Amino acid sequence: MDFNDTTQEAEFRKEVFSWLSANAELKDGSKDSLPAMSEEDALVRAKEWQAKLYEGGWACLHWPQEYGGRGSTPIERVIWGQEVSKFKIPGGFFEIGQGMAGPVLMMYANEEQKKRFLPPMAKGEEIWCQLFSEPGAGSDLAGLKTKSVLEGDTWTINGQKIWTSGAHYSDYGILVTRSDPTVAKHKGLTYFFLDMKSPGVEVRPIKQISGGANFNEVYFTDVKIPDSQRLGEIGDGWKVALTTLMNERLAVGDASGPDFEEAFNLACGHDLNGSSAIKDGSVRDKLADWYCQQSGLKYTKYRNISALSRGETPGPQASITKIVSGNKLQEIANFGMDLMDANGIVRQDDPEYGMYQMGFFGAAGIRIAGGTDEILRNIISEQVLGLPQDMRADKGIPFNEIPTSNK
Amino acid sequence: MNFEFSSDQMLLKDQARKFLEGEESLKKARDVLEGEASFDENLWKSIIEMGFTATTIPEEYDGLGLGYLELCVIAEELGRSLAPTPFSSSVYLATEAILRFGSDDQKRAYLPKLATGEIIGCFAHSESNTSPTEENISCSFDGSKLTGQKIVVSDGDVADFAIVSAKNGGSVGLCIVDLKSEGVEINTETTLDPSRSHASFNLNSSAEALEGTSWESIQELLDRAAVLFAFEQLGGAEACMDMAREYAMGRFAFGRPIASFQAIKHKIADMYIAVELARSNCYYGAWALSTDAPELSTAAATSRVSASQAYNECSKENIQAHGGMGFTWEFDCHLYYRRCRQLAANIGSQAVWKDKLISSLERANQI
């Protein structure tokens, strides 16, 4: 048992570090990052960086070289991730395309489409979004209603999507629709990709509880999509969607925000009831819980990396990450604000204090995004522990006869 | 990265599991719980024959000279099967104390007999209703004579000798007392988990020093043992999760298995989360223990706290998942519920270990 790289891994790590050192700035501390700026400017900065990665041969590491990747092994991808986290790197725009749309195109698009769309995706020239959830279909995604009708070689799309991150700056989107409402709900779905500039696509920002607006409602009014942009067979959209969701769960990792170290340092530097907060028993009790959770996730990740290092598929342990880290963030955020006493509710510009307030809102979102805590517990119990699926009131019923909130 | 037990170690774990199942360890735990015996002598003999007691003892003292990772996987299986033997007292604590702090003579005298199970050791530390500290230890040792009282000594009534914490002058250290010697009064204590035996000592007897030991040595001993106890707790926690899962799959209510209700599924998912966090933290502890890493005290406290939490979660929710049957004497749920409490208490409470964890991080922060 050790934490050492194999010779091959060590060489790769060295190569990664030396390229990053030549092209980016090292962080001072783990939470050190590039200065904040407007979304527009951040997008320019991120595109420049992604193009640099692409030219250097470091974009989408695990993709085949012919599509703009590097053909790297899973463990090389992990090493890249570890090294890149030591540097101040812009990001936040390409993850959905590269993490979810890319793999689906790789599996279902024709050769010509792969050659056309994957390299610009890897280079960050074209940004993709994911049009799945609807107002009436979130956790029950297969209950979606956006209608697709085929006439000749062209589909016509009508309906509404929601929670679409980055739709307002995306060039393309992946889309699941209902092509046949007369069959059971999982059977009547069809999957496409489309140009977000198509006539009839309207993007409206949704203001979030944090005040920001990263995601949108997207309305479709008689939007035309050529049949050549269908991914998978007609009526097979659920299967294609599952491929996407599996990749989403791999892509969604730790909640970002203050963690044990920040809470510990805050407690060391703050007074509570007349003496240092770190001396307080209740503070120590909570800190110990968070340390154990953070450490448990860290070493769970190490166990997975070890499996990858041996060329094996990691076990199902990774499924616990988002549940544990989202809830931990929510607790730490409240703890940090509590320690500031009444002043904890006054908006703080200093990131040392402001991050708890950001975490307060962010945690409420992370517990929902990419699978709610409840859905993830279902996934753990069904897919990891082999417990039965939930009893469904809609099983086998044609979609258009299923009771909904509106009936 | 190779943060995993080796295939040989996993094979040993598998052998230990099958061996303990074959020995009906769980049934024997119930027999000890319900009967008069302090532990199961046949199971203990078989464990000795398997060489488990000799695991980390060097070959020069008739041991197997294996590492702590091997002992960790054995501990997990002993915990899973609730093995009613003095293994933890004799191996994680007494053997470890002699190995770490004994003189050459003491090692020669004790280790070969500990390896072959000819003698059983235990560790006597608690004295009162509060956790032991360097200040409140009142047992005293003058270099040859030991006086005072110890309570809740696991396996105190079956052991041949005890490692005892006592004040010598101004500081606290460790000494060895032969429990058959004159002036040692042993009283069996009834605890919440009668599948493990406990005793109190009235001591007014001769003893020999473990030279050079201090309060820090005791903490070191407890840290090392904590990793091994954490593996026992991990094994127990996972056994409870498996029991809850199996019962919920087979038990029908409202025309369906109760495992199809989210209230039950999510409960078992939460057990899984607790077990996986504990497992990963235990691996961290195992790594630190087996490599004598500088962060052993942090790793030990982390694995101990995390495994105690997992066992607590799983043993209580296992009863809940079983409904009324879980509250019956007949079902095994309570054996785990009891053992969980026994293990959570025997080398210091959760509050003590959480405090140790934060203290060790404070020290690391100052360096």
CSV table of C-alpha atoms in Angstrom, one decimal, chain A residues 131-362:
chain,number,residue,atom,x,y,z
A,131,LEU,CA,-31.4,20.3,-23.1
A,132,PHE,CA,-32.9,17.6,-20.9
A,133,SER,CA,-35.0,18.8,-17.9
A,134,GLU,CA,-38.4,20.4,-18.3
A,135,PRO,CA,-40.7,22.2,-15.9
A,136,GLY,CA,-42.6,18.9,-15.5
A,137,ALA,CA,-39.7,16.5,-15.8
A,138,GLY,CA,-36.7,16.7,-13.5
A,139,SER,CA,-35.9,13.7,-11.4
A,140,ASP,CA,-38.5,11.9,-13.6
A,141,LEU,CA,-36.6,12.9,-16.7
A,142,ALA,CA,-38.4,10.4,-18.9
A,143,GLY,CA,-41.6,12.3,-18.3
A,144,LEU,CA,-40.5,15.0,-20.7
A,145,LYS,CA,-43.0,16.5,-23.1
A,146,THR,CA,-41.2,18.5,-25.7
A,147,LYS,CA,-42.7,17.3,-28.9
A,148,SER,CA,-40.9,16.2,-32.0
A,149,VAL,CA,-42.7,15.4,-35.3
A,150,LEU,CA,-41.1,13.9,-38.4
A,151,GLU,CA,-42.1,15.1,-41.9
A,152,GLY,CA,-40.0,13.9,-44.8
A,153,ASP,CA,-36.4,14.3,-43.6
A,154,THR,CA,-37.1,17.1,-41.1
A,155,TRP,CA,-38.2,17.1,-37.5
A,156,THR,CA,-40.3,19.9,-36.0
A,157,ILE,CA,-39.7,20.6,-32.3
A,158,ASN,CA,-42.2,22.4,-30.0
A,159,GLY,CA,-41.9,22.7,-26.2
A,160,GLN,CA,-39.8,24.0,-23.3
A,161,LYS,CA,-36.6,23.0,-21.5
A,162,ILE,CA,-35.4,24.3,-18.2
A,163,TRP,CA,-32.2,24.5,-16.0
A,164,THR,CA,-30.1,24.6,-19.2
A,165,SER,CA,-26.7,25.8,-18.0
A,166,GLY,CA,-24.9,28.1,-20.5
A,167,ALA,CA,-27.7,28.0,-23.2
A,168,HIS,CA,-27.2,31.8,-23.6
A,169,TYR,CA,-23.6,31.4,-24.9
A,170,SER,CA,-23.9,27.9,-26.4
A,171,ASP,CA,-23.5,27.2,-30.1
A,172,TYR,CA,-25.0,23.7,-30.1
A,173,GLY,CA,-27.2,21.6,-27.8
A,174,ILE,CA,-28.1,18.0,-27.2
A,175,LEU,CA,-31.8,17.5,-26.9
A,176,VAL,CA,-34.2,14.8,-25.8
A,177,THR,CA,-37.8,14.9,-27.1
A,178,ARG,CA,-41.1,13.0,-27.1
A,179,SER,CA,-41.6,11.6,-30.6
A,180,ASP,CA,-44.5,9.2,-29.7
A,181,PRO,CA,-46.8,10.0,-26.7
A,182,THR,CA,-49.0,6.9,-27.3
A,183,VAL,CA,-46.4,4.4,-26.0
A,184,ALA,CA,-45.0,4.0,-22.5
A,185,LYS,CA,-42.9,6.9,-21.4
A,186,HIS,CA,-39.4,5.5,-21.8
A,187,LYS,CA,-40.2,4.2,-25.2
A,188,GLY,CA,-41.4,7.3,-27.1
A,189,LEU,CA,-38.2,9.4,-26.8
A,190,THR,CA,-35.9,10.5,-29.6
A,191,TYR,CA,-32.5,12.3,-29.2
A,192,PHE,CA,-31.0,15.0,-31.4
A,193,PHE,CA,-28.3,17.6,-31.5
A,194,LEU,CA,-29.1,21.1,-32.9
A,195,ASP,CA,-27.7,24.5,-33.7
A,196,MET,CA,-28.8,26.9,-30.9
A,197,LYS,CA,-29.0,29.7,-33.4
A,198,SER,CA,-31.9,27.8,-35.3
A,199,PRO,CA,-35.0,29.9,-35.9
A,200,GLY,CA,-37.6,29.3,-33.1
A,201,VAL,CA,-35.1,28.7,-30.3
A,202,GLU,CA,-35.5,31.3,-27.5
A,203,VAL,CA,-33.3,31.4,-24.5
A,204,ARG,CA,-34.5,33.2,-21.3
A,205,PRO,CA,-32.2,33.5,-18.2
A,206,ILE,CA,-33.4,32.2,-14.9
A,207,LYS,CA,-32.4,34.2,-11.9
A,208,GLN,CA,-31.1,31.9,-9.2
A,209,ILE,CA,-31.3,32.3,-5.4
A,210,SER,CA,-27.7,33.4,-5.4
A,211,GLY,CA,-28.6,36.3,-7.7
A,212,GLY,CA,-26.7,34.9,-10.6
A,213,ALA,CA,-28.2,33.5,-13.8
A,214,ASN,CA,-26.1,30.6,-15.1
A,215,PHE,CA,-29.0,28.7,-16.4
A,216,ASN,CA,-32.0,29.3,-18.6
A,217,GLU,CA,-35.3,28.3,-19.9
A,218,VAL,CA,-35.2,27.4,-23.5
A,219,TYR,CA,-38.4,27.6,-25.7
A,220,PHE,CA,-38.8,25.7,-29.0
A,221,THR,CA,-41.4,27.0,-31.5
A,222,ASP,CA,-41.5,25.1,-34.7
A,223,VAL,CA,-37.7,24.5,-34.6
A,224,LYS,CA,-36.5,22.4,-37.6
A,225,ILE,CA,-33.9,19.7,-37.2
A,226,PRO,CA,-32.7,17.5,-40.1
A,227,ASP,CA,-33.1,13.8,-39.4
A,228,SER,CA,-29.3,13.5,-40.0
A,229,GLN,CA,-28.9,15.1,-36.5
A,230,ARG,CA,-30.8,12.4,-34.8
A,231,LEU,CA,-28.6,10.4,-32.4
A,232,GLY,CA,-29.7,6.8,-32.0
A,233,GLU,CA,-32.9,5.2,-33.4
A,234,ILE,CA,-36.3,6.8,-33.3
A,235,GLY,CA,-37.8,5.9,-29.9
A,236,ASP,CA,-34.4,5.0,-28.5
A,237,GLY,CA,-33.7,8.4,-27.0
A,238,TRP,CA,-33.8,7.1,-23.4
A,239,LYS,CA,-30.9,4.7,-24.0
A,240,VAL,CA,-28.9,7.6,-25.5
A,241,ALA,CA,-29.9,9.9,-22.6
A,242,LEU,CA,-28.6,7.3,-20.1
A,243,THR,CA,-25.2,7.4,-21.7
A,244,THR,CA,-25.2,11.1,-21.2
A,245,LEU,CA,-26.4,10.9,-17.6
A,246,MET,CA,-23.8,8.3,-16.7
A,247,ASN,CA,-21.1,10.7,-18.0
A,248,GLU,CA,-22.8,13.6,-16.1
A,249,ARG,CA,-22.4,11.7,-12.8
A,250,LEU,CA,-18.8,11.1,-13.5
A,251,ALA,CA,-18.3,14.8,-14.4
A,252,VAL,CA,-20.1,16.2,-11.3
A,253,GLY,CA,-17.6,15.9,-8.5
A,254,ASP,CA,-17.0,17.7,-5.2
A,255,ALA,CA,-19.0,20.7,-4.3
A,256,SER,CA,-16.7,23.8,-4.6
A,257,GLY,CA,-16.5,26.2,-1.6
A,258,PRO,CA,-15.1,26.3,1.9
A,259,ASP,CA,-14.1,22.9,3.2
A,260,PHE,CA,-12.5,21.6,6.4
A,261,GLU,CA,-9.3,23.7,6.1
A,262,GLU,CA,-11.1,26.9,5.8
A,263,ALA,CA,-13.5,26.1,8.7
A,264,PHE,CA,-10.5,25.1,10.8
A,265,ASN,CA,-8.5,28.2,10.1
A,266,LEU,CA,-11.6,30.4,10.7
A,267,ALA,CA,-12.1,28.7,14.1
A,268,CYS,CA,-8.4,29.2,15.0
A,269,GLY,CA,-8.6,32.9,14.2
A,270,HIS,CA,-12.0,33.7,15.7
A,271,ASP,CA,-13.2,34.2,19.3
A,272,LEU,CA,-16.3,32.5,20.5
A,273,ASN,CA,-17.8,33.1,24.0
A,274,GLY,CA,-14.7,35.0,25.0
A,275,SER,CA,-12.0,32.6,23.9
A,276,SER,CA,-10.7,31.1,20.7
A,277,ALA,CA,-13.4,29.2,18.9
A,278,ILE,CA,-11.1,26.3,18.2
A,279,LYS,CA,-11.1,25.6,22.0
A,280,ASP,CA,-14.9,25.2,22.0
A,281,GLY,CA,-16.0,21.6,22.3
A,282,SER,CA,-19.0,21.9,19.9
A,283,VAL,CA,-16.7,23.5,17.3
A,284,ARG,CA,-14.2,20.7,17.7
A,285,ASP,CA,-16.9,18.1,17.4
A,286,LYS,CA,-18.2,19.5,14.1
A,287,LEU,CA,-14.7,20.0,12.7
A,288,ALA,CA,-13.9,16.4,13.4
A,289,ASP,CA,-17.0,15.3,11.5
A,290,TRP,CA,-16.1,17.4,8.5
A,291,TYR,CA,-12.5,16.2,8.6
A,292,CYS,CA,-13.6,12.6,8.6
A,293,GLN,CA,-16.0,13.2,5.7
A,294,GLN,CA,-13.4,15.1,3.7
A,295,SER,CA,-10.7,12.5,4.4
A,296,GLY,CA,-13.2,9.7,3.6
A,297,LEU,CA,-13.9,11.2,0.2
A,298,LYS,CA,-10.2,11.9,-0.5
A,299,TYR,CA,-9.2,8.3,0.2
A,300,THR,CA,-12.2,6.9,-1.6
A,301,LYS,CA,-10.9,8.8,-4.6
A,302,TYR,CA,-7.5,7.3,-4.0
A,303,ARG,CA,-9.0,3.8,-4.0
A,304,ASN,CA,-10.6,4.6,-7.4
A,305,ILE,CA,-7.4,6.0,-8.8
A,306,SER,CA,-5.6,2.8,-7.6
A,307,ALA,CA,-8.1,0.7,-9.5
A,308,LEU,CA,-7.6,2.8,-12.6
A,309,SER,CA,-3.8,2.6,-12.1
A,310,ARG,CA,-4.1,-1.2,-12.2
A,311,GLY,CA,-6.2,-0.9,-15.4
A,312,GLU,CA,-9.4,-1.9,-13.6
A,313,THR,CA,-12.8,-0.2,-13.6
A,314,PRO,CA,-13.3,1.7,-10.3
A,315,GLY,CA,-15.9,0.4,-7.9
A,316,PRO,CA,-19.2,2.2,-7.2
A,317,GLN,CA,-17.7,4.2,-4.3
A,318,ALA,CA,-17.6,7.4,-6.4
A,319,SER,CA,-21.4,7.6,-6.2
A,320,ILE,CA,-21.2,8.9,-2.6
A,321,THR,CA,-19.1,12.0,-3.4
A,322,LYS,CA,-21.8,14.5,-4.3
A,323,ILE,CA,-24.2,13.6,-1.5
A,324,VAL,CA,-21.4,13.9,1.2
A,325,SER,CA,-19.7,17.0,-0.2
A,326,GLY,CA,-22.9,19.0,-0.9
A,327,ASN,CA,-24.3,18.4,2.6
A,328,LYS,CA,-20.9,19.1,4.2
A,329,LEU,CA,-20.7,22.4,2.3
A,330,GLN,CA,-24.1,23.4,3.5
A,331,GLU,CA,-23.1,22.7,7.1
A,332,ILE,CA,-19.7,24.5,6.8
A,333,ALA,CA,-21.3,27.5,5.2
A,334,ASN,CA,-23.7,27.9,8.1
A,335,PHE,CA,-20.9,27.3,10.6
A,336,GLY,CA,-18.8,30.0,9.0
A,337,MET,CA,-21.5,32.6,9.0
A,338,ASP,CA,-22.5,31.6,12.6
A,339,LEU,CA,-19.0,32.2,13.8
A,340,MET,CA,-19.3,35.8,12.5
A,341,ASP,CA,-22.3,36.2,14.7
A,342,ALA,CA,-24.9,38.7,13.6
A,343,ASN,CA,-22.4,40.0,11.0
A,344,GLY,CA,-22.6,36.7,9.2
A,345,ILE,CA,-25.7,37.9,7.4
A,346,VAL,CA,-24.2,41.1,6.1
A,347,ARG,CA,-22.9,40.6,2.5
A,348,GLN,CA,-19.1,40.3,2.7
A,349,ASP,CA,-16.9,41.2,-0.2
A,350,ASP,CA,-13.7,39.7,1.3
A,351,PRO,CA,-13.6,36.2,-0.1
A,352,GLU,CA,-12.3,34.8,3.2
A,353,TYR,CA,-15.8,35.5,4.7
A,354,GLY,CA,-17.8,35.8,1.5
A,355,MET,CA,-17.1,32.2,0.6
A,356,TYR,CA,-19.4,31.0,3.4
A,357,GLN,CA,-22.2,33.1,2.0
A,358,MET,CA,-21.5,31.8,-1.5
A,359,GLY,CA,-21.5,28.3,-0.1
A,360,PHE,CA,-24.8,28.9,1.7
A,361,PHE,CA,-26.5,29.4,-1.7
A,362,GLY,CA,-24.2,27.1,-3.7
